[in-house]
Coordinates of C-alpha atoms in Angstrom, one line a residue:
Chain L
X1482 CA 16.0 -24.0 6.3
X1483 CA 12.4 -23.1 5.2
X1484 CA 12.6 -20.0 7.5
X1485 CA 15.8 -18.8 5.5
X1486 CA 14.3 -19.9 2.1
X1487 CA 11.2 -17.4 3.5
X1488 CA 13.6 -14.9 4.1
X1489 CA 15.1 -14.6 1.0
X1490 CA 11.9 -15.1 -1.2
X1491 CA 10.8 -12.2 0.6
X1492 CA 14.0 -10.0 -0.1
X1493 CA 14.9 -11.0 -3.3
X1494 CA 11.6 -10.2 -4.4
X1495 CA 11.9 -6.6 -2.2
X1496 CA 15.3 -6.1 -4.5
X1497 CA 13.4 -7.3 -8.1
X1498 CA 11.1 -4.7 -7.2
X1499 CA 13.3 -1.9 -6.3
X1500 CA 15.1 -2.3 -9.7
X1501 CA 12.0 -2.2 -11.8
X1502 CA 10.4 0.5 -10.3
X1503 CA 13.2 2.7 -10.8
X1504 CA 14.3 1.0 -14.3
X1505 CA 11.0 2.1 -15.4
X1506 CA 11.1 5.3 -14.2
X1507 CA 14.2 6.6 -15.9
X1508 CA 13.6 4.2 -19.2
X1509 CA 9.8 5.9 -19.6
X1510 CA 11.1 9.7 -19.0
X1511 CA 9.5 10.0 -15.0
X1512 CA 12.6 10.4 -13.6
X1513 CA 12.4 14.6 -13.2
X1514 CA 8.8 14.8 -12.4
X1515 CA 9.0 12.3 -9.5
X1516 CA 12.8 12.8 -8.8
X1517 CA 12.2 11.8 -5.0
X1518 CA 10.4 8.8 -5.5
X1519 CA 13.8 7.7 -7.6
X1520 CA 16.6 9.0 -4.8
X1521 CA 14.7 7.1 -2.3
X1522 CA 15.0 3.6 -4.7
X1523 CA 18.9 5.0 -5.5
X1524 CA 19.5 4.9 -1.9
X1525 CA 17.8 1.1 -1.4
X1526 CA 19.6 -0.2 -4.3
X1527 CA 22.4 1.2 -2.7
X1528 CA 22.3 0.2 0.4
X1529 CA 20.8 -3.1 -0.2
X1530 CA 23.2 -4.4 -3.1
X1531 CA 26.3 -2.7 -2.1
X1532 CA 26.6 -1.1 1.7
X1533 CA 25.5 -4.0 3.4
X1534 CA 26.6 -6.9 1.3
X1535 CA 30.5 -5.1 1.3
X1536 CA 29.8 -4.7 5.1
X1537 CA 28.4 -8.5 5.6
X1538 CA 31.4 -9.6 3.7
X1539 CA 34.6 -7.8 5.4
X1540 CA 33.0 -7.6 8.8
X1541 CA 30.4 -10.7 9.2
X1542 CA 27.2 -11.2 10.2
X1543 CA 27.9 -11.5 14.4
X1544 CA 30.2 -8.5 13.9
X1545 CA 29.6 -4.5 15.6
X1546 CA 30.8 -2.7 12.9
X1547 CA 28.1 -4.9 10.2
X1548 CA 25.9 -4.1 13.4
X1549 CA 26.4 -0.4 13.1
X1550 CA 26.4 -0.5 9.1
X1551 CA 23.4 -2.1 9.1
X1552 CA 21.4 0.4 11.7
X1553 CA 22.9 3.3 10.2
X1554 CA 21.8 2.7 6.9
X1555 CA 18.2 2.2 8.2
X1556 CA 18.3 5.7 9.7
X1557 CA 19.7 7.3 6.7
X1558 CA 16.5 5.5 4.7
X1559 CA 14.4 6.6 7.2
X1560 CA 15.6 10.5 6.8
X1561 CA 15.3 10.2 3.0
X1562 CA 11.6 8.8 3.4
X1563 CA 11.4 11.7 5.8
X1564 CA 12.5 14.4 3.0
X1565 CA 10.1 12.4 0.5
X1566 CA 7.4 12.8 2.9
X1567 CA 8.3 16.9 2.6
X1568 CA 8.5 16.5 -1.3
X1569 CA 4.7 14.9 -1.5
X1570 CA 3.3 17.6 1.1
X1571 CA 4.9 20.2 -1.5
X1572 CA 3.5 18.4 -4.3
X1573 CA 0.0 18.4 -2.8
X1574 CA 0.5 22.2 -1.6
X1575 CA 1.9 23.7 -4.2
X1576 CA -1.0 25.8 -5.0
X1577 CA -1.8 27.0 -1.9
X1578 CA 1.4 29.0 -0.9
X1579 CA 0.3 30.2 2.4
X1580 CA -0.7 26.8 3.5
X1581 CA 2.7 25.4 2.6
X1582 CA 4.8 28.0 4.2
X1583 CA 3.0 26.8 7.5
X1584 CA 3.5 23.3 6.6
X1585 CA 6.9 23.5 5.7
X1586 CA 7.7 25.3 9.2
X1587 CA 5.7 22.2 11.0
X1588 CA 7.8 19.7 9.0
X1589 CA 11.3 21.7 10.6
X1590 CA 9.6 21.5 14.2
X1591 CA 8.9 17.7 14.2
X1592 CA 12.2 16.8 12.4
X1593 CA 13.7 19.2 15.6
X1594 CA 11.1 17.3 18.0
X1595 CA 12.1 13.5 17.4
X1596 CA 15.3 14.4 17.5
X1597 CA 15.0 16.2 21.3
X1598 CA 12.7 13.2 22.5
X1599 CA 15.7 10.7 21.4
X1600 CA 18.2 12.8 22.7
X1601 CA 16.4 13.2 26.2
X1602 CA 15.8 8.7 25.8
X1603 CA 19.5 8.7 25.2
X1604 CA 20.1 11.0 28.2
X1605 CA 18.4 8.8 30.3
X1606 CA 19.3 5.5 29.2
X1607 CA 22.8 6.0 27.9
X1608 CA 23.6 4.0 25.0
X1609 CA 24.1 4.4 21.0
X1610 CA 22.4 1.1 20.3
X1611 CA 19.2 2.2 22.2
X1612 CA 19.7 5.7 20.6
X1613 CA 19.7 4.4 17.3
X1614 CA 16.6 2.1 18.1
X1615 CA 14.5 4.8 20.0
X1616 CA 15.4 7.6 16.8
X1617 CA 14.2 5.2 14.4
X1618 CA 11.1 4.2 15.8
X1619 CA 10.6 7.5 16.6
X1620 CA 11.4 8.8 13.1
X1621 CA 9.2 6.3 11.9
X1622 CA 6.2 7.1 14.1
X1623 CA 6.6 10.6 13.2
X1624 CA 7.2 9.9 9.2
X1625 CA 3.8 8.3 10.0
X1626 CA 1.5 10.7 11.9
X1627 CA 2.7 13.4 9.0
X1628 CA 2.0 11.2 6.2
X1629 CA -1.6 10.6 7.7
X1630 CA -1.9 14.0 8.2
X1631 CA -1.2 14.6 5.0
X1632 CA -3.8 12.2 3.3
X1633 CA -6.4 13.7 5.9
X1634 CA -5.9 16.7 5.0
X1635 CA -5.5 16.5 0.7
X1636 CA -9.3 14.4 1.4
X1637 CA -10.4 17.2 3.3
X1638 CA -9.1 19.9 0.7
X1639 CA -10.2 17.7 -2.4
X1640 CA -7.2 17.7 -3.9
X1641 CA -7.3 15.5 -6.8
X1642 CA -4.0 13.7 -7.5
X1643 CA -5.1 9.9 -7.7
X1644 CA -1.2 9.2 -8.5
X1645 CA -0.2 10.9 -5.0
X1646 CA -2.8 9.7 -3.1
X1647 CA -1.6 5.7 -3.8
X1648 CA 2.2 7.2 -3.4
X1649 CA 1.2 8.4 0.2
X1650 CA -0.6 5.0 0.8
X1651 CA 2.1 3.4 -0.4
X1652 CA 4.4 5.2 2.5
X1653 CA 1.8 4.9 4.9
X1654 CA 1.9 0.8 4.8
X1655 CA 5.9 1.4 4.8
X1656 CA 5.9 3.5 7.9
X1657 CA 3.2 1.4 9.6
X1658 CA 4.9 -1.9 9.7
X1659 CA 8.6 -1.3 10.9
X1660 CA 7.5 1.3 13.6
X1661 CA 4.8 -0.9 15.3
X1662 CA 7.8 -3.9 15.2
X1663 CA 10.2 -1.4 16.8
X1664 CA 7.2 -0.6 19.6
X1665 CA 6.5 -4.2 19.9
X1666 CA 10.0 -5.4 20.1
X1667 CA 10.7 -2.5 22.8
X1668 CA 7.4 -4.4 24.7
X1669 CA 8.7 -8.0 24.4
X1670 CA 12.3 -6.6 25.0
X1671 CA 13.6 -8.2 22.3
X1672 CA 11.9 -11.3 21.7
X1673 CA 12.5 -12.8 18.3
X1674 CA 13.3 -9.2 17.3
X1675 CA 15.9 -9.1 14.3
X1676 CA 13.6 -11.9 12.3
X1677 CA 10.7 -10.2 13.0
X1678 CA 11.8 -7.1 11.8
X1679 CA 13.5 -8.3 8.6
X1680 CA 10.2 -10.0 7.4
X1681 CA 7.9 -6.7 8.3
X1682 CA 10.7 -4.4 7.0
X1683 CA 10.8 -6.3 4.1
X1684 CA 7.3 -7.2 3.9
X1685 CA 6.2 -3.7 3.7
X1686 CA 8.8 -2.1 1.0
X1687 CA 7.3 -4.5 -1.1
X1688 CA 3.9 -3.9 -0.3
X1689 CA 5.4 0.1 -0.8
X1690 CA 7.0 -0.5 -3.9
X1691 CA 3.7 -2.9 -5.4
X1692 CA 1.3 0.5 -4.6
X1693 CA 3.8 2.5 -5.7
X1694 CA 4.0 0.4 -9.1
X1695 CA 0.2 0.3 -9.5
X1696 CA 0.1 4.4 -8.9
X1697 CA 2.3 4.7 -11.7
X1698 CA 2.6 2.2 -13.9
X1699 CA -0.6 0.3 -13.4
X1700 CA -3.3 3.6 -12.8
X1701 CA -5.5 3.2 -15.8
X1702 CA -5.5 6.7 -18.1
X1703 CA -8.8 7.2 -17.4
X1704 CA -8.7 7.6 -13.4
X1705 CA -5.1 9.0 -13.4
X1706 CA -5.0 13.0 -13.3
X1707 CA -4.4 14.8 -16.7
X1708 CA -1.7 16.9 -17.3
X1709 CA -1.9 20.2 -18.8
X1710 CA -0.1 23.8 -18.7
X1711 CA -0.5 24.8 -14.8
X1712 CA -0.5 21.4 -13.5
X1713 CA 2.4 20.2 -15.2
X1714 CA 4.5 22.4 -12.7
X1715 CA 1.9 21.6 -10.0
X1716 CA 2.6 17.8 -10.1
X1717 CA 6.2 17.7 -9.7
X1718 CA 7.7 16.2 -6.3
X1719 CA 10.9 17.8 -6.1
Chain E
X893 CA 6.2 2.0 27.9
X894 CA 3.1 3.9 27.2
X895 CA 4.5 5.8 24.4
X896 CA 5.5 2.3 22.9
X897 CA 2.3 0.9 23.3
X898 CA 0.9 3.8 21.8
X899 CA 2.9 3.4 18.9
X900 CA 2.2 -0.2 18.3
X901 CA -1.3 0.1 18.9
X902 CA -1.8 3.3 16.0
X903 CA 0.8 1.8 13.9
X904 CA -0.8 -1.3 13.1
X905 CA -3.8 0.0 13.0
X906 CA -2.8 3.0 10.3
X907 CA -1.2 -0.3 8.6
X908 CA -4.7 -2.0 8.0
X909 CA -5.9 1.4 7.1
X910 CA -4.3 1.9 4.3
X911 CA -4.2 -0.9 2.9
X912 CA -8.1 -0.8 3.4
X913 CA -7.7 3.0 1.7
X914 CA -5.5 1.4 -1.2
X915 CA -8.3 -1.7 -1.8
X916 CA -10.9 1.4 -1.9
X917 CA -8.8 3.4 -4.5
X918 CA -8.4 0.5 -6.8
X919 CA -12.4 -0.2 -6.4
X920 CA -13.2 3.3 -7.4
X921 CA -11.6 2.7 -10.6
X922 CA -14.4 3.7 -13.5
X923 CA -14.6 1.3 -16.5
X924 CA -15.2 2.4 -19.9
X925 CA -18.8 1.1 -19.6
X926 CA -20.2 -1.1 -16.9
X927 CA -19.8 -4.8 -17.8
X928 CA -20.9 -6.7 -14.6
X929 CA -24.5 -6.9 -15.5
X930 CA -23.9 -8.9 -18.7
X931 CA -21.0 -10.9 -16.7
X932 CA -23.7 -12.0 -14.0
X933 CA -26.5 -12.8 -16.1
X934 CA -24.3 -15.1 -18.1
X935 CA -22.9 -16.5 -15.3
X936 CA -25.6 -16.9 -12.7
X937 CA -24.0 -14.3 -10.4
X938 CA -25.9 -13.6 -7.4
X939 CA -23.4 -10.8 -6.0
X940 CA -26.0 -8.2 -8.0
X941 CA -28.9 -9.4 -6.6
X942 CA -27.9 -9.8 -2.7
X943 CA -26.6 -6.2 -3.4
X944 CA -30.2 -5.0 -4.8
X945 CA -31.8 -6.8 -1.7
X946 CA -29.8 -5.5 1.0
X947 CA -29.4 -1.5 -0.5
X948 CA -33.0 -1.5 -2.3
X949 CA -35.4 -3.4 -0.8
X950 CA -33.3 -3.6 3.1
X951 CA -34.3 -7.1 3.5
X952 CA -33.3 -8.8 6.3
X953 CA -29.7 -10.6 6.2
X954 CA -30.1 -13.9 5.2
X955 CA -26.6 -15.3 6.7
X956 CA -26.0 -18.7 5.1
X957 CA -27.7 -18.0 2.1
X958 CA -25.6 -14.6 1.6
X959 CA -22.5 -16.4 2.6
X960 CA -22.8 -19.4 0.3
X961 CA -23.6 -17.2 -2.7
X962 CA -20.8 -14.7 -2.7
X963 CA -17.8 -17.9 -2.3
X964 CA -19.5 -19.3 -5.0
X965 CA -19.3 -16.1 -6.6
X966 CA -16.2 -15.7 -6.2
X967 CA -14.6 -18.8 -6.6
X968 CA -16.5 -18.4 -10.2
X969 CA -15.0 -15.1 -10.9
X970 CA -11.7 -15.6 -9.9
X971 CA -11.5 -18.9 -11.6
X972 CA -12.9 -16.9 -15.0
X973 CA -10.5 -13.9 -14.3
X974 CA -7.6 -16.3 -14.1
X975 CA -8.4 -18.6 -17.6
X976 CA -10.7 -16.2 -19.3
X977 CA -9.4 -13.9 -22.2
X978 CA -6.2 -14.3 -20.0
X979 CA -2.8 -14.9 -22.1
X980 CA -0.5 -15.2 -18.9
X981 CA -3.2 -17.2 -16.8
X982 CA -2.2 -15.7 -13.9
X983 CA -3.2 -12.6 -11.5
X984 CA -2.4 -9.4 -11.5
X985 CA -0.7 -7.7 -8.8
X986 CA -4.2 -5.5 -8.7
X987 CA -6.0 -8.9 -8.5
X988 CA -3.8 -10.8 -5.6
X989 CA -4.7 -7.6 -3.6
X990 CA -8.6 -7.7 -4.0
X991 CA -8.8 -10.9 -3.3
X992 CA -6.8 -10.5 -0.1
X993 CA -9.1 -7.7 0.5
X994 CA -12.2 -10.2 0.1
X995 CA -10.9 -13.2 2.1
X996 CA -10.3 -11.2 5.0
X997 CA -13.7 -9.5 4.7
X998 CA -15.0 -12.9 4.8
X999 CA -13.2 -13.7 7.9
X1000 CA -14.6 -10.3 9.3
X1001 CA -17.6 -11.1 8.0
X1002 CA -17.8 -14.3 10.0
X1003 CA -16.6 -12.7 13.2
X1004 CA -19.5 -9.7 12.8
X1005 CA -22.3 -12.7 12.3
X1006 CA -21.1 -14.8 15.6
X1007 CA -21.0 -11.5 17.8
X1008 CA -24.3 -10.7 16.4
X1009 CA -23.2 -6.9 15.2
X1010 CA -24.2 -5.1 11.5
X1011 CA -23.6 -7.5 8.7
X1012 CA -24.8 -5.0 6.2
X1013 CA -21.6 -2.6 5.4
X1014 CA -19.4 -6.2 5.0
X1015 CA -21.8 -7.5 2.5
X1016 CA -22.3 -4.6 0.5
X1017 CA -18.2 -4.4 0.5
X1018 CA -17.5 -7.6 -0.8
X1019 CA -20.0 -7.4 -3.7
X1020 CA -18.5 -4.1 -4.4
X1021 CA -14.9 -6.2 -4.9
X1022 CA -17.0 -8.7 -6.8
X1023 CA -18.5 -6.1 -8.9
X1024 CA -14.7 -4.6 -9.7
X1025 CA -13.6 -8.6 -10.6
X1026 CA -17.0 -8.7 -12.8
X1027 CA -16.2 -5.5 -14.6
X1028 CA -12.7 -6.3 -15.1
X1029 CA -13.5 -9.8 -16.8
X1030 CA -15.7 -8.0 -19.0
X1031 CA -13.6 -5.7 -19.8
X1032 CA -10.8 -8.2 -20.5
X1033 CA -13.2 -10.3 -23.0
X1034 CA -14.7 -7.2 -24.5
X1035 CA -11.2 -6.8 -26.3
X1036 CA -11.2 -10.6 -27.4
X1037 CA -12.6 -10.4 -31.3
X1038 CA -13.9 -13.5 -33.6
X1039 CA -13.4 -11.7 -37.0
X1040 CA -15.4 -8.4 -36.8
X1041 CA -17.2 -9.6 -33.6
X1042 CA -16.6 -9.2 -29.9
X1043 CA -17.3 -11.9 -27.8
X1044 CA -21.2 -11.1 -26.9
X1045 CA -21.7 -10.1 -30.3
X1046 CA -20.3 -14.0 -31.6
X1047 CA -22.6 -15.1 -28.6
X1048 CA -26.0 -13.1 -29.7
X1049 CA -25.3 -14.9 -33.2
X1050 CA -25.1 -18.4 -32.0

């Protein structure tokens, strides 16, 4: 009883969230300039009140085909924070056009590399449900590695963008959680596995979503970077 | 197996560092002028002068004494930050975070004193967060007016 109340505290506030942060970003005009921060929120909104619920209610909750649903979605969240990931290191590289070209060819070669290391898991261990799990954690582990990459390396070139530096934070704490639940799940083989993941999962989009509030809603004017001619065109993440 | 422990192991710790990063961002914030002097002296804050002992004069670490005088500290400033000049009474998002941040620097902070290892960069963090809550409160009552007064003005007149 009180773990379910937990539970749904937890989620509703996730969802509450997700529908302000991207309410505010189309009712106060930052819907073009950050237009991958909003397709990622499209997609949980999506997902979250209408794939899953529709999939919950036809199939049930014990079902394979919710089962599927469910997973799938997650991977096609994952991808999208995976292209988001390639919209902020454009954002941050913009200005340095050589720099990006290499980054952009790096980005292609670890998208093609999790996706040979799952293949050769699923070659040895034949089965989609272990696919799906090994991609994802994998995805995620990779999402992570680039987006600490990335923060290294805008600290290292000074680039000053205090609103994308809390964005990549903000990814970084969502990567983080899930992918060292997956690992530690794959450990325990399974132990308690589904709960625990639902609370991290759902622990860290909020703790995403509250950074991702603060870095653009909550910044105050006089740390966040000013806008003007060149940069205009610099800062957009699309 | 290895690569999952791998993965576990750098995961969570990435986790705690940015959150850690994100605590630092918000700490690095610049206020308009800097309003934890006047909060502390009206207040009996000691956070100012632990930090002034430890960075300026690298006295040894008094433990209990340094302990005791930032929870007191604290508690004061998050009690003041919560009913002072404060419509909603209530935290901000911002707010819940730091003070997180603080209570599990305390915890650290408690764990660094029993194993006998450096106290000093702890300390020196969690007066920084205490200096971020002061400035923050006196920013917040700054903006409070009694007629053509602010607050400290009304207070110099009494």
């Amino acid at each position: 009883m009180v773990e379910t109340f937990i539970a749904s505290g937890i989620q509703y506030a996730a969802y509450l969230l997700e529908i302000g942060l991207f309410a505010y970003l189309i009712l106060w005009g930052h819907g073009r300039r950050l237009f991958g921060v909003c397709l990622l929120l499209v997609s949980f909104l999506g997902i979250d009140w209408i794939v899953r619920p529709y999939a919950l209610i036809h199939f049930g909750l014990k079902s394979r085909q919710y089962y599927y649903v469910y997973w799938l979605s997650d991977v096609v969240l994952t991808l999208e924070a995976f292209g988001l990931i390639c919209f902020f290191f454009r954002r941050a590289f913009q200005r340095h056009q050589k720099l990006w070209q290499q980054m952009r060819q790096m980005l292609a070669w670890v998208f093609v590399l999790v996706l040979a290391v799952s293949c050769v898991s699923l070659y040895f261990n034949y089965a989609h449900i272990n696919f799906m799990d090994e991609f994802q954690q994998n995805l995620y582990f990779a999402c992570l590695v680039l987006n600490t990459l990335l923060y290294i390396k805008m600290q290292s070139m000074g680039i000053e963008d205090e609103e994308l530096d809390f964005l990549v934070c903000g990814m970084g704490l969502q990567f983080a959680g899930p992918a060292a639940c997956l690992a530690f799940a794959y450990l325990t083989r399974g132990h308690h596995y589904d709960s625990l993941f639902t609370y991290v999962t759902q622990l860290c989009t909020s703790g995403m979503l509250l950074v991702w509030f603060y870095a653009i809603v909550g910044v105050p004017r006089g740390v966040r970077l000013r806008f003007n001619g060149e940069n205009v065109q610099h800062l957009a993440v699309r | 197996m290895i690569l999952a422990t791998i993965i576990l192991v750098s995961s969570s710790a990435l986790c705690l560092f940015y959150l850690q990063v994100t605590c630092h961002k918000i700490l690095k914030r610049e206020f308009a002028r800097e309003y934890f002097t006047s909060i502390a002296n009206a207040n009996r804050l000691e956070f100012v002068f632990v930090r002034r002992s430890l960075q300026e004069y690298n006295a040894p670490v008094d433990y209990a004494w340094i302990r005791l005088a930032l929870k007191c500290d604290y508690l004061a400033l998050t009690y003041l930050l919560k009913n002072a000049a404060n419509s909603k009474q209530a935290y901000s998002r911002e707010e819940w975070l730091l003070m997180l941040y603080f209570r599990s620097l305390f915890l650290l902070l408690s764990f660094l004193h029993v194993l006998k290892l450096r106290e000093r960069p702890a300390i020196l963090k969690l007066t920084a967060i205490l200096q971020h809550f002061a400035n923050r409160l006196g920013e917040r009552v700054s903006k409070v007016r009694f007629g053509n007064l602010s607050a400290s003005e009304y207070l110099l007149t009494l």
